[in-house]
Amino acid sequence: MLGGIDSGYGDYLMFFPKYSAYTREILSSIISRRAYHQSSRLRMLEGKYKILADNSSIEKPLLDDRSYRFIKLNSNGLHALVIQDPQTDKSAAALDVHVGSFADKKFQIPGLAHFCEHLLFMGTKKYPEENEYSSYLSEHSGYSNAYTASEHTNYYFEVSADYLEGALDRFAQFFIEPLFSVSCKDREIKAVDSENKKNLQNDLWRFYQLDKSSSNLKHPYNGFSTGNYNTLHTEPVSRGLNVRDVLLDFYNSHYSSSIMSLVILGKEDLDTLTSWAIEKFSDVPQKEATRPNYNGELIYTPDQMKTMIKAKPIMDTHKMELTFLIPDDQEAKWRTKPAGYFSHLLGHEGDGSLLQYLKSKSWVNELSAGSMKVCQGNSVLAVELDLTPEGLDNWDHVLVHIFEYLKLISLEEPKEWLWNELQNMSKINFKFRQKQRAASTVSKMSNTLYKFTEDAFIPSDYILSSSVLREFSAKEIKEYTAYLNANNFRLMLSSRKLNGLNEKEKWYGTEYSYETLPNNVADGISSVGSNPHLHFPVQNKFIPNDFTVLKSKSDSPLIHPYLIEENEKFQVWFKQDDQFEVPRGAIVMFLHLPGTNHSAKNSVHSTLLGELIDDELNNIVYYASLAGLSFSIDHLRDGLMIKVNGFNDKLPVLLEKILDTVVKFEPKKDRYEVMKHKLAQDLRNAGYEVPYAQIGNHFLTLVNCDTYTYDEKVEILETQSNFEDFSKFVNSLLSDSSIFNEVLIQGNFDVSKAREISFNVQKIFSPYSSISDSTEERMSKLRSKSYFVPPGETIRHEVELKDEDNINSCIEYFIQVDRSLENKKLRVFTDLLSTIIQEPCFNQLRTKEQLGYVVFSGTRVTRTTLGFRVLIQSEKSTAYLEYRIKEFLESFSKFVNGKLTDEGFIRFKQALKDKKLQKLKNLGEEVSKFWSAINSGYYDFEEKETHVEILENITKAEFLEFFNKYILPDSKSSGRIIIHLQSRKVPPLDQQKIVHLSVHNFLYRSDFDLASDILDKVIADNYDNLNALAPEVAGLIVKSYPDQDAQKLQSSILETINRDIQSPIPEGFPSGSKYSLEAFKSTFDTTGIPVPVKPLSTYYGPKTIEDQAHL
């Protein structure tokens, strides 16, 4: 004790020995008052919560500096985990409700739980404005999201650390007094419908629903979870139901504190976070809701096992999936995890594995296996295979080999040495687990918190470490073999080549057939023999042994790597970890091979080379992946990008094996044929992705140099590529080519180890010549460029969707602000615009106008140009979407030039600053940051810090000048590139949609801000009687803006609506000059190449041994 203060505060006072006794007395008094307030707060909280696990008892990773407290609120039974992260610059919270779409069955409205998730955010009694929550988060560098699963609905947000309490207060009200606004109902039903339509052509959703639709009718697994306009509106209305009333019943029945789990992460101490959890969430009502229980009902009935579903996919794929029902005991057997033993063996990719054997027969490209809890009382173990065409023809033989491997496992006694390897890696992975982002942490933990409550199997002290294997049980593993048999599985086979698919699934329209497994197939798998080609894996030599951390965390970490080697063939960068204190590392290298991208054929062959090298290395790399190491090789631009990362102990060994394979690689004809077919298949399938996932590729293919379309590449693979040509290309590239290699070595290595790695890599490539001895000439050949559009010009590039049945189109509206990335002030202006416009853009175009489920805006950087974009995916035509984007930008200018207050501008600047200076959470993020700077050619390691310096000095007047000069649609200072990815099935706009959009457009253009819930109801009630609608809308305006003339408003509204009905898309849309890809690239100029922001000599590493110690 010191001066009446406990040792914690006494230690604090010891930092002030030089102060006088009087000053120390004052400091002691201040700290005493702080201690008093904290103890006072604790006294106020006494009896209001129960601690289930405290920081001292919770098993944590070695370097976890967060503190935890797991509590239960006495007032309503809500479980909460509070997490103090003293270093965080982002706070977050999540609330998981243990109810999901399986509860729809009781209410007979598919999609009801999902609809509740949507409508819940539309205002609360305390905060009635529907975008109050999102605006608060947006202004403080935050965001929110939610998802609905089978048995859970999960809500979460992230915000700058100083604004957690305000965000929590708003967040809590959704679970206390949500409005479920009447008028928002129809709009959110349409939003759910739009979300569902987004997934209609997605094979993952289609096959998941097909499995559900063919399951036990008595189990809610059989239902349709997303919902659509018919299930949430048309059908309930036909039954005389008001879906909002049913929703209120659903909410009041299930949204109970007793089945909610809350996680809060902030920089405040545990007592403060605990007090906020109690103060904000004690009023969440407790009802009689319980966690889901299906009274022993299984998702499949006995007669639904040993069956086969054949289905037609949207994409050109051939897949096989086996699903075994296994005991739902993953929580009860959390110490032993017997299902994991089988997942590990079935999914193994090393020699003797099922995958390696099937690949040797050219029947399978990929195989994965894993167990999963479907719902309470039901778990499955699934094996999924990506078949080749030959594998599809021999699917019954593939099935036999799967059961041969299962028989091998069942006949052998469980291997304790193998289990020990799995246990060892589970301990290592947990011990050295790195921090994840705040939002990800709280969302995941809230979803699993129920597993650690008082009545759960897993003790709450293991809330962070339940993934660790604890005990070997040969008995429990053996028991599982009884479930992995020929009578306890379902088979799904999918391919466009399958015939006799005479049924259509109700919700997605998937063509399929359903039958009992043919007798000859059933007999074949029931009487399999042994297969000499299949055997257990060998011991893993990549499991790390040395976890020594070479350097402690520094108070002043290095802000860039050092250039420790530069010559005519190599540039080697190095940074020793001085922030994260983990025994991990990363080595990234770009092997520049000129010629790989000079033609479409070379580009395709280079991609194929990367795929074949990856295929060749599969056995080695898979063992490495089990030991916490990862590897990737990709063809990018003019070379091959190779990355290895993970525990640093064996990382250099892995890299040398990989590079040795690269330089000595010789293609094999059988693997060439298989991988060529797979690559062509993947490229074709890219055209069947959801439109918003495709449009970015169309944009970058247009604006970047030496890029080729997927169609060009497919044609080459199908008509021009053969094994002889490919072999010549590989031989020329890897034997006769000149090279340049950029390398980054980062992590738990000292400089001597980094130089050793550098020496060994250079030795491997010593036979190769240099691209050029001149640095300038070398860089001119290596650095890639982009095309730019002259200021004032608008370019239109149109692409038709390949998927004839996809009703969604997509537009990317790109405003090119600068033809280079060297003007940092323009970059900061563009980023600031993105921060200010994000919420209004989403609110207007998605929430109010309901153009589509996917609406996005933000900065877009190409290789060498800077711009701002708006992206929308919608059922409406891209011409109409362009019109709405242009209108939005014109109307938004009124906000920027008139309503953006000085205080608001300062808040947005601060939000951007917080985002720019957001702390790196783990080594991987730092590696990505530094490699991005190197690979770009700018070497701007301090980019974000420089941006913040510029941001601090930007005035509102300067920002307004930027906006009016570059962003307004008629700007002559910026170019525009508009990508139209158009569906072949664009439905016409009906009158209700036109009227709805017209009224919202009128209000937005006129700068009238009305409550959407009231307005939308007026429109819905009067859209077919315009003479009644106009005075209703005018009356709402006058009520909020008394100085307006109601009569004049009526006339203007009526005139606007009639004009829009006559011509929904004004003349002049789509705008701009239409260009094909070839015409664009032959017409417009390219930018210059990237130039380093500083001379590279600035980053040279120390030469002496003494100085190197500081690296």
PDB file of C-alpha atoms in Angstrom, residues 6 189 211 504 589 941:
ATOM      1  CA  ASP A   6      -3.601  -0.308  -3.580  1.00  0.00           C
ATOM      2  CA  ILE A 189     -39.901  -7.376 -48.228  1.00  0.00           C
ATOM      3  CA  ASP A 211     -30.892 -31.160 -50.354  1.00  0.00           C
ATOM      4  CA  LYS A 504     -37.840 -29.083 -60.746  1.00  0.00           C
ATOM      5  CA  MET A 589       8.470 -13.217 -54.343  1.00  0.00           C
ATOM      6  CA  PHE A 941       5.575   2.409 -47.246  1.00  0.00           C
TER       7      PHE A 941
END
